[in-house]
């Protein structure tokens, strides 16, 4: 009914295009080339992105104005680079997955909301007057998340319960040469890539408003492109934490409600909201802010099996009966060194799965979830399949294993918190774990030193330990 609302990534696989990889590194190279010299476009790179369709929704046009005309191909870009950039920013309802790129930390980011937030930040740094939208909106949130979030929950209301308002995630065909992105479930207007791009757009837009720097340098630093990830975790791996600090649920709720009221008076969206009263607008905004915060701020990101290169499960997996009553904490021991990058953690997951399947003879990697020191959880058996982590208790609880040997040392504090303050409360809120769950170390359930003396002493202080 409203084609512009179809912001989700489609499940569509195409043959190799010969274009540069759909990776943040490719975007940084394009931006650097555009910033290096006069490229025949009088605006900024984000304005060029908007000319190509990167922010073409009614709300974005109301805030930032009509997009500039599309310029000729800049001479500083190769034909392939220009074609890739055009595809990434051109909003095509039939193939919107073209707007997503893979970041070095293993997350997937939609370029449209990212560059829209950056444009607002750059404008604010130059004294841009506040947009005259009525009611007033925060432009940074309006062009990144508020419009998409409000319309997603507006469309999902009053349905049969099968229409998702958030998610899902997806996987790339090849993490070394990403070209095609495939969703892992029915699309919504805010799949994970849109959520990540929106959060990054808010964070980087706010940063640029304080201290403008060249866009290529900003992206390179934030995503850790090139050799950046060798120096530790890139800032993008902290996006959920940082967005939560900057944006509380109350702020998000206010901006979603304000944007819905703006959409009510815009001709393209007036019909969509004509039967929605003020109280329902407030209720939609409240639910949207609450659900988004739970899914993308309070719950940690989990890297799906297809992203770390899992082999298929052997045989037929057995379903768990949820909610479970227990959690068992492990360390992998081997690999003994914590993994601190997506590439290293994915390699560790494949190595453990080969050992568990080929040497132990198990159907799959044994753990339910594995904890990397890159700031991400990795899906093993996941939420629904019986694992092979704690003999005699696999159907009674989740097995969560930290990558590394933690006999004498501890994981980093934020990696400890990833499970203690992130995964476990999230599992309770989503009905996968009983509120009065029991937490134990592997050694309490069998003859083993796992999860190491240091980590065991740590988990003795956690909620639910017995």
Coordinates of C-alpha atoms in Angstrom, one line a residue:
X1 CA 0.0 0.0 0.0
X2 CA 2.9 2.3 0.8
X3 CA 6.0 1.0 -1.0
X4 CA 8.3 3.4 0.9
X5 CA 7.4 1.6 4.1
X6 CA 9.1 -1.6 2.9
X7 CA 12.4 -0.8 4.7
X8 CA 13.2 -4.5 5.5
X9 CA 15.9 -6.5 3.8
X10 CA 14.5 -9.0 1.3
X11 CA 15.5 -12.7 1.2
X12 CA 17.1 -12.6 -2.3
X13 CA 20.3 -14.2 -3.5
X14 CA 22.0 -13.1 -6.7
X15 CA 25.1 -14.3 -8.5
X16 CA 28.4 -12.5 -8.0
X17 CA 28.3 -9.0 -9.4
X18 CA 32.0 -8.2 -9.8
X19 CA 31.5 -5.1 -7.6
X20 CA 33.6 -4.3 -4.5
X21 CA 32.5 -6.3 -1.4
X22 CA 29.5 -4.9 0.4
X23 CA 31.7 -4.2 3.4
X24 CA 32.3 -1.0 5.4
X25 CA 35.9 -1.0 4.1
X26 CA 34.5 -0.5 0.6
X27 CA 32.4 2.4 1.8
X28 CA 35.3 4.0 3.6
X29 CA 37.4 3.8 0.4
X30 CA 34.5 5.4 -1.6
X31 CA 34.1 8.2 1.0
X32 CA 37.8 8.9 1.1
X33 CA 37.9 9.2 -2.7
X34 CA 34.9 11.6 -2.6
X35 CA 36.5 13.7 0.1
X36 CA 39.9 13.8 -1.5
X37 CA 39.1 16.3 -4.3
X38 CA 36.4 18.2 -6.1
X39 CA 34.1 15.4 -7.3
X40 CA 31.5 17.6 -9.1
X41 CA 29.0 17.6 -6.3
X42 CA 28.6 20.8 -4.3
X43 CA 27.3 19.1 -1.1
X44 CA 28.6 16.7 1.5
X45 CA 28.9 12.9 1.1
X46 CA 25.7 12.4 3.1
X47 CA 23.9 14.9 0.9
X48 CA 25.1 12.9 -2.1
X49 CA 23.8 9.8 -0.4
X50 CA 20.4 11.5 0.0
X51 CA 20.5 12.4 -3.7
X52 CA 20.9 8.7 -4.5
X53 CA 17.8 7.8 -2.4
X54 CA 19.4 7.1 1.0
X55 CA 16.8 9.1 3.0
X56 CA 13.7 9.2 0.7
X57 CA 10.9 8.6 3.2
X58 CA 8.2 11.3 3.8
X59 CA 9.5 12.0 7.3
X60 CA 13.1 12.3 6.2
X61 CA 12.1 14.7 3.4
X62 CA 10.1 16.8 5.8
X63 CA 13.1 17.2 8.1
X64 CA 16.0 17.5 5.7
X65 CA 14.2 18.8 2.7
X66 CA 13.9 17.5 -0.8
X67 CA 17.0 15.6 -1.9
X68 CA 19.5 17.2 -4.4
X69 CA 19.5 16.2 -8.0
X70 CA 21.6 13.1 -8.8
X71 CA 25.0 14.3 -10.1
X72 CA 27.1 12.6 -12.8
X73 CA 29.4 9.8 -11.7
X74 CA 32.3 11.5 -9.8
X75 CA 35.6 11.0 -11.7
X76 CA 37.4 10.1 -8.5
X77 CA 35.4 6.8 -8.3
X78 CA 35.8 3.8 -10.5
X79 CA 32.7 2.7 -12.4
X80 CA 32.4 -0.3 -10.0
X81 CA 32.6 2.0 -6.9
X82 CA 30.0 4.4 -8.2
X83 CA 27.7 1.5 -9.1
X84 CA 28.1 0.0 -5.6
X85 CA 27.5 3.3 -3.9
X86 CA 24.4 3.9 -6.0
X87 CA 23.0 0.5 -5.2
X88 CA 23.7 0.9 -1.5
X89 CA 21.8 4.2 -1.3
X90 CA 19.1 3.7 -3.9
X91 CA 15.9 2.7 -2.1
X92 CA 14.3 -0.2 -4.0
X93 CA 11.3 -1.7 -2.3
X94 CA 11.9 -4.9 -4.3
X95 CA 15.5 -5.3 -3.2
X96 CA 16.2 -3.1 -0.2
X97 CA 19.0 -5.5 1.0
X98 CA 21.3 -3.6 -1.2
X99 CA 21.5 -0.9 1.5
X100 CA 23.3 -3.2 4.0
X101 CA 27.1 -3.6 4.4
X102 CA 29.1 -5.9 6.7
X103 CA 31.2 -4.3 9.4
X104 CA 34.6 -5.7 10.6
X105 CA 33.0 -6.6 14.0
X106 CA 30.6 -9.0 12.2
X107 CA 27.5 -6.8 12.5
X108 CA 25.5 -5.7 9.5
X109 CA 24.7 -2.0 9.0
X110 CA 22.2 -0.2 6.7
X111 CA 23.8 2.7 5.1
X112 CA 20.7 4.9 4.7
X113 CA 20.0 5.7 8.4
X114 CA 23.7 5.8 9.1
X115 CA 24.4 8.6 6.6
X116 CA 21.2 10.4 7.4
X117 CA 22.3 10.8 11.0
X118 CA 25.7 11.9 9.9
X119 CA 24.2 14.6 7.7
X120 CA 22.2 16.0 10.7
X121 CA 25.4 16.0 12.8
X122 CA 27.4 17.9 10.1
X123 CA 24.6 20.4 9.6
X124 CA 24.3 21.1 13.4
X125 CA 28.1 21.7 13.5
X126 CA 27.7 24.5 11.0
X127 CA 24.8 26.2 12.8
X128 CA 22.0 24.6 10.9
X129 CA 18.7 26.1 12.1
X130 CA 16.3 23.7 13.8
X131 CA 13.8 22.2 11.3
X132 CA 10.3 23.8 11.6
X133 CA 8.4 20.5 11.7
X134 CA 5.2 20.7 13.8
X135 CA 5.2 19.2 16.4
X136 CA 8.9 19.8 17.0
X137 CA 11.1 16.7 16.5
X138 CA 14.8 16.0 17.2
X139 CA 16.1 15.8 13.6
X140 CA 18.8 13.3 14.6
X141 CA 16.3 10.7 15.8
X142 CA 13.7 11.6 13.2
X143 CA 15.9 10.6 10.2
X144 CA 17.5 7.6 11.8
X145 CA 15.0 5.6 14.0
X146 CA 11.9 7.5 15.0
X147 CA 10.0 7.4 11.6
X148 CA 10.9 3.8 10.9
X149 CA 10.1 2.6 14.4
X150 CA 6.8 4.5 14.6
X151 CA 5.6 3.2 11.2
X152 CA 6.8 -0.4 11.9
X153 CA 4.7 -0.6 15.1
X154 CA 1.8 1.3 13.5
X155 CA 1.6 -1.4 10.7
X156 CA 2.0 -4.2 13.2
X157 CA -0.9 -3.1 15.5
X158 CA -4.2 -4.9 15.5
X159 CA -3.0 -7.7 13.3
X160 CA -3.1 -11.4 13.8
X161 CA 0.1 -11.4 15.8
X162 CA 2.2 -12.8 13.0
X163 CA 3.5 -9.4 11.7
X164 CA 6.9 -8.7 13.3
X165 CA 7.7 -5.1 14.1
X166 CA 11.5 -5.7 14.8
X167 CA 14.1 -7.9 13.2
X168 CA 15.2 -10.4 12.0
X169 CA 18.9 -10.7 11.6
X170 CA 20.5 -12.3 8.6
X171 CA 23.6 -13.8 7.1
X172 CA 26.0 -13.0 4.3
X173 CA 26.9 -15.4 1.5
X174 CA 30.7 -14.9 2.2
X175 CA 32.1 -12.8 5.0
X176 CA 35.3 -12.2 3.0
X177 CA 33.5 -11.0 -0.1
X178 CA 30.0 -10.1 1.1
X179 CA 27.6 -9.6 -1.8
X180 CA 24.2 -11.1 -0.8
X181 CA 22.4 -10.7 2.5
X182 CA 19.7 -13.2 3.4
X183 CA 17.2 -12.8 6.3
X184 CA 16.7 -15.5 8.8
X185 CA 12.9 -14.9 9.1
X186 CA 10.0 -12.9 7.9
X187 CA 11.0 -9.2 7.3
X188 CA 9.9 -6.2 9.3
X189 CA 10.5 -2.5 8.5
X190 CA 13.3 -2.7 11.1
X191 CA 15.5 -5.7 10.6
X192 CA 18.7 -5.8 12.5
X193 CA 20.6 -4.0 9.8
X194 CA 18.3 -1.0 10.0
X195 CA 18.5 -1.0 13.8
X196 CA 22.3 -1.1 13.7
X197 CA 22.5 1.7 11.1
X198 CA 20.0 3.8 13.0
X199 CA 21.9 3.5 16.3
X200 CA 25.2 4.2 14.5
X201 CA 23.7 7.2 12.8
X202 CA 22.6 8.7 16.1
X203 CA 25.9 8.1 17.8
X204 CA 28.1 9.4 14.9
X205 CA 25.7 12.3 14.2
X206 CA 25.9 13.4 17.8
X207 CA 29.7 13.1 17.7
X208 CA 30.0 15.1 14.6
X209 CA 27.8 17.8 15.9
X210 CA 30.4 18.3 18.7
X211 CA 33.6 18.1 16.7
X212 CA 33.4 17.6 12.9
X213 CA 36.1 15.5 11.3
X214 CA 36.5 14.0 7.8
X215 CA 33.9 11.4 7.3
X216 CA 36.4 8.7 6.1
X217 CA 38.4 9.1 9.4
X218 CA 35.2 8.9 11.4
X219 CA 34.1 5.7 9.8
X220 CA 37.5 4.2 9.9
X221 CA 37.9 4.9 13.6
X222 CA 34.4 3.8 14.5
X223 CA 34.3 0.5 12.6
X224 CA 38.0 -0.4 13.0
X225 CA 38.6 -0.9 9.3
X226 CA 41.9 -2.0 8.0
X227 CA 44.2 -2.7 10.9
X228 CA 42.0 -1.1 13.5
X229 CA 40.7 -4.3 14.9
X230 CA 44.2 -5.5 15.7
X231 CA 44.3 -2.8 18.4
X232 CA 41.2 -4.1 20.2
X233 CA 37.5 -3.9 20.0
X234 CA 36.2 -1.2 17.6
X235 CA 33.7 1.3 19.0
X236 CA 31.0 -0.2 16.8
X237 CA 31.0 -3.3 19.0
X238 CA 29.8 -1.0 21.9
X239 CA 26.9 0.5 19.9
X240 CA 24.1 -1.0 22.1
X241 CA 25.7 0.2 25.3
X242 CA 26.5 3.6 23.9
X243 CA 23.1 4.1 22.3
X244 CA 21.5 3.1 25.6
X245 CA 23.6 5.7 27.5
X246 CA 22.7 8.4 25.1
X247 CA 19.1 7.5 24.5
X248 CA 16.8 6.4 27.3
X249 CA 13.4 4.8 26.5
X250 CA 11.7 8.0 27.5
X251 CA 13.6 10.0 24.9
X252 CA 12.9 7.4 22.3
X253 CA 9.2 7.3 23.1
X254 CA 8.9 11.1 22.9
X255 CA 10.6 11.2 19.5
X256 CA 8.5 8.3 18.0
X257 CA 5.3 10.0 19.2
X258 CA 6.3 13.3 17.8
X259 CA 7.2 11.8 14.4
X260 CA 3.9 10.0 14.2
X261 CA 2.2 13.3 14.7
X262 CA 4.3 14.8 11.9
X263 CA 3.4 11.9 9.6
X264 CA -0.3 12.5 10.4
X265 CA -0.2 15.8 8.4
X266 CA 2.1 14.7 5.5
X267 CA 0.1 13.8 2.4
X268 CA 1.8 10.5 1.7
X269 CA 1.1 9.2 5.2
X270 CA -2.0 11.0 6.2
X271 CA -4.3 8.1 5.3
X272 CA -2.3 5.7 7.3
X273 CA -2.9 7.6 10.5
X274 CA -6.4 9.0 9.9
X275 CA -8.1 6.6 12.3
X276 CA -5.4 6.7 14.9
X277 CA -6.2 8.9 17.9
X278 CA -3.8 10.6 20.2
X279 CA -4.1 7.9 22.9
X280 CA -3.3 5.2 20.4
X281 CA -0.3 7.2 19.1
X282 CA 1.0 7.5 22.6
X283 CA 0.5 3.7 23.2
X284 CA 2.3 2.8 19.9
X285 CA 5.2 5.1 20.8
X286 CA 5.5 3.6 24.3
X287 CA 5.5 0.0 23.0
X288 CA 7.9 0.8 20.2
X289 CA 10.4 2.4 22.5
X290 CA 10.1 -0.3 25.1
X291 CA 10.5 -3.2 22.7
X292 CA 13.3 -1.6 20.7
X293 CA 15.2 -0.9 24.0
X294 CA 14.7 -4.5 25.2
X295 CA 15.8 -6.1 21.9
X296 CA 18.6 -3.8 20.8
X297 CA 19.9 -2.2 24.0
X298 CA 19.2 -4.4 27.0
X299 CA 19.6 -7.8 25.2
X300 CA 23.1 -8.5 23.8
X301 CA 23.7 -9.2 20.1
X302 CA 24.0 -12.9 19.2
X303 CA 26.0 -13.9 16.1
X304 CA 24.0 -16.5 14.2
X305 CA 25.4 -19.9 13.2
X306 CA 25.5 -19.0 9.5
X307 CA 27.7 -16.0 10.2
X308 CA 30.4 -18.0 12.0
X309 CA 30.4 -20.7 9.4
X310 CA 28.7 -23.6 11.3
X311 CA 28.4 -27.0 9.9
X312 CA 24.9 -28.5 9.8
X313 CA 23.5 -30.2 12.9
X314 CA 23.9 -34.0 12.6
X315 CA 20.7 -35.9 13.1
X316 CA 17.5 -34.4 14.5
X317 CA 17.8 -31.8 17.2
X318 CA 15.7 -32.2 20.4
X319 CA 13.6 -29.3 21.5
X320 CA 14.0 -27.8 25.0
X321 CA 10.9 -27.2 27.1
X322 CA 10.9 -23.6 28.0
X323 CA 11.4 -21.8 30.3
X324 CA 14.4 -23.6 31.7
X325 CA 15.4 -23.5 35.3
X326 CA 19.2 -23.5 35.2
X327 CA 22.3 -22.0 33.6
X328 CA 25.7 -23.7 33.6
X329 CA 28.8 -21.6 33.1
X330 CA 31.9 -23.0 31.3
X331 CA 35.2 -22.0 29.9
X332 CA 36.5 -23.6 26.7
X333 CA 40.0 -24.2 28.1
X334 CA 41.0 -24.9 24.5
X335 CA 41.1 -22.5 22.7
X336 CA 42.9 -21.1 25.8
X337 CA 43.3 -17.5 24.5
X338 CA 40.3 -15.2 24.5
X339 CA 39.1 -14.2 21.0
X340 CA 39.0 -10.5 20.5
X341 CA 37.9 -10.1 16.9
X342 CA 35.0 -11.5 14.8
X343 CA 37.4 -13.4 12.6
X344 CA 39.2 -15.0 15.6
X345 CA 35.9 -15.9 17.4
X346 CA 34.4 -17.4 14.3
X347 CA 37.5 -19.5 13.8
X348 CA 37.3 -20.6 17.4
X349 CA 33.6 -21.6 17.0
X350 CA 34.4 -23.7 13.9
X351 CA 37.4 -25.3 15.6
X352 CA 35.2 -26.3 18.7
X353 CA 32.4 -27.6 16.5
X354 CA 34.9 -29.8 14.5
X355 CA 36.3 -31.2 17.8
X356 CA 32.8 -31.8 19.3
X357 CA 31.5 -33.5 16.1
X358 CA 34.6 -35.3 14.8
X359 CA 36.4 -36.2 18.0
X360 CA 33.7 -36.4 20.6
X361 CA 31.1 -37.7 18.2
X362 CA 28.4 -35.2 19.2
X363 CA 25.7 -33.9 16.9
X364 CA 26.9 -30.4 17.1
X365 CA 29.0 -27.9 19.1
X366 CA 27.9 -28.6 22.7
X367 CA 27.3 -25.1 24.2
X368 CA 24.1 -23.2 23.9
X369 CA 26.0 -20.0 23.6
X370 CA 29.7 -19.0 23.5
X371 CA 31.0 -15.7 24.8
X372 CA 33.7 -13.9 22.8
X373 CA 35.9 -11.2 24.1
X374 CA 35.0 -9.2 21.0
X375 CA 31.8 -8.2 22.9
X376 CA 29.5 -10.7 21.1
X377 CA 27.7 -13.9 22.0
X378 CA 27.8 -16.7 19.4
X379 CA 25.0 -19.0 18.8
X380 CA 25.8 -22.7 19.5
X381 CA 22.7 -24.9 20.0
X382 CA 20.8 -21.7 20.7
X383 CA 17.6 -21.1 22.7
X384 CA 15.6 -24.1 21.6
X385 CA 17.9 -27.1 21.1
X386 CA 19.1 -29.5 23.8
X387 CA 22.9 -29.1 24.1
X388 CA 25.8 -31.3 25.1
X389 CA 27.5 -29.2 27.7
X390 CA 26.7 -30.6 31.1
X391 CA 26.2 -34.4 31.2
X392 CA 23.0 -35.4 32.8
X393 CA 21.6 -31.8 32.8
X394 CA 21.5 -30.8 29.1
X395 CA 17.7 -30.6 28.9
X396 CA 17.5 -28.7 32.2
X397 CA 19.5 -25.6 31.4
X398 CA 21.6 -23.5 29.0
X399 CA 25.3 -24.1 28.7
X400 CA 27.2 -20.8 28.3
X401 CA 31.0 -21.1 27.5
X402 CA 33.6 -18.3 27.7
X403 CA 36.3 -18.7 25.0
X404 CA 39.6 -19.0 26.9
X405 CA 41.2 -20.6 29.9
X406 CA 40.1 -18.7 33.0
X407 CA 41.9 -20.8 35.6
X408 CA 44.1 -17.9 36.7
X409 CA 42.7 -14.8 35.0
X410 CA 39.2 -13.4 34.4
X411 CA 37.5 -12.2 31.2
X412 CA 37.4 -8.5 30.8
X413 CA 34.8 -6.8 33.0
X414 CA 32.5 -5.9 30.2
X415 CA 32.6 -9.5 28.9
X416 CA 31.6 -10.7 32.3
X417 CA 28.8 -8.3 32.3
X418 CA 27.7 -9.4 28.8
X419 CA 26.3 -12.6 30.4
X420 CA 25.6 -11.5 34.0
X421 CA 23.8 -8.2 33.1
X422 CA 22.8 -8.9 29.5
X423 CA 22.1 -12.5 28.5
X424 CA 20.6 -13.8 31.7
X425 CA 18.2 -10.9 32.4
X426 CA 17.2 -11.0 28.7
X427 CA 16.5 -14.7 28.9
X428 CA 14.2 -14.1 31.9
X429 CA 12.3 -11.2 30.2
X430 CA 11.8 -13.2 27.0
X431 CA 10.4 -16.2 28.8
X432 CA 13.3 -18.6 28.1
X433 CA 14.6 -18.8 31.7
X434 CA 12.6 -18.9 35.0
X435 CA 12.8 -15.8 37.1
X436 CA 14.1 -18.0 40.0
X437 CA 16.7 -19.8 37.9
X438 CA 19.7 -21.5 39.4
X439 CA 23.3 -20.7 38.2
X440 CA 26.1 -23.1 38.6
X441 CA 29.6 -23.7 37.4
X442 CA 30.3 -26.8 35.3
X443 CA 32.5 -28.3 38.1
X444 CA 29.5 -28.5 40.4
X445 CA 27.8 -30.9 38.1
X446 CA 30.7 -33.3 37.3
X447 CA 34.4 -34.1 37.6
X448 CA 36.0 -31.1 36.0
X449 CA 37.9 -27.9 36.9
X450 CA 35.7 -26.0 34.4
X451 CA 35.0 -23.0 34.4
X452 CA 38.5 -22.4 35.9
X453 CA 39.2 -21.2 39.5
X454 CA 39.1 -17.5 38.7
X455 CA 35.9 -17.5 36.7
X456 CA 34.2 -19.8 39.2
X457 CA 35.0 -17.4 42.1
X458 CA 33.5 -14.7 40.0
X459 CA 30.2 -16.4 39.2
X460 CA 29.8 -17.2 42.9
X461 CA 28.8 -13.5 43.3
X462 CA 26.2 -13.7 40.5
X463 CA 22.4 -13.7 41.0
X464 CA 21.1 -17.2 41.2
X465 CA 24.3 -19.0 42.1
X466 CA 23.9 -22.0 44.4

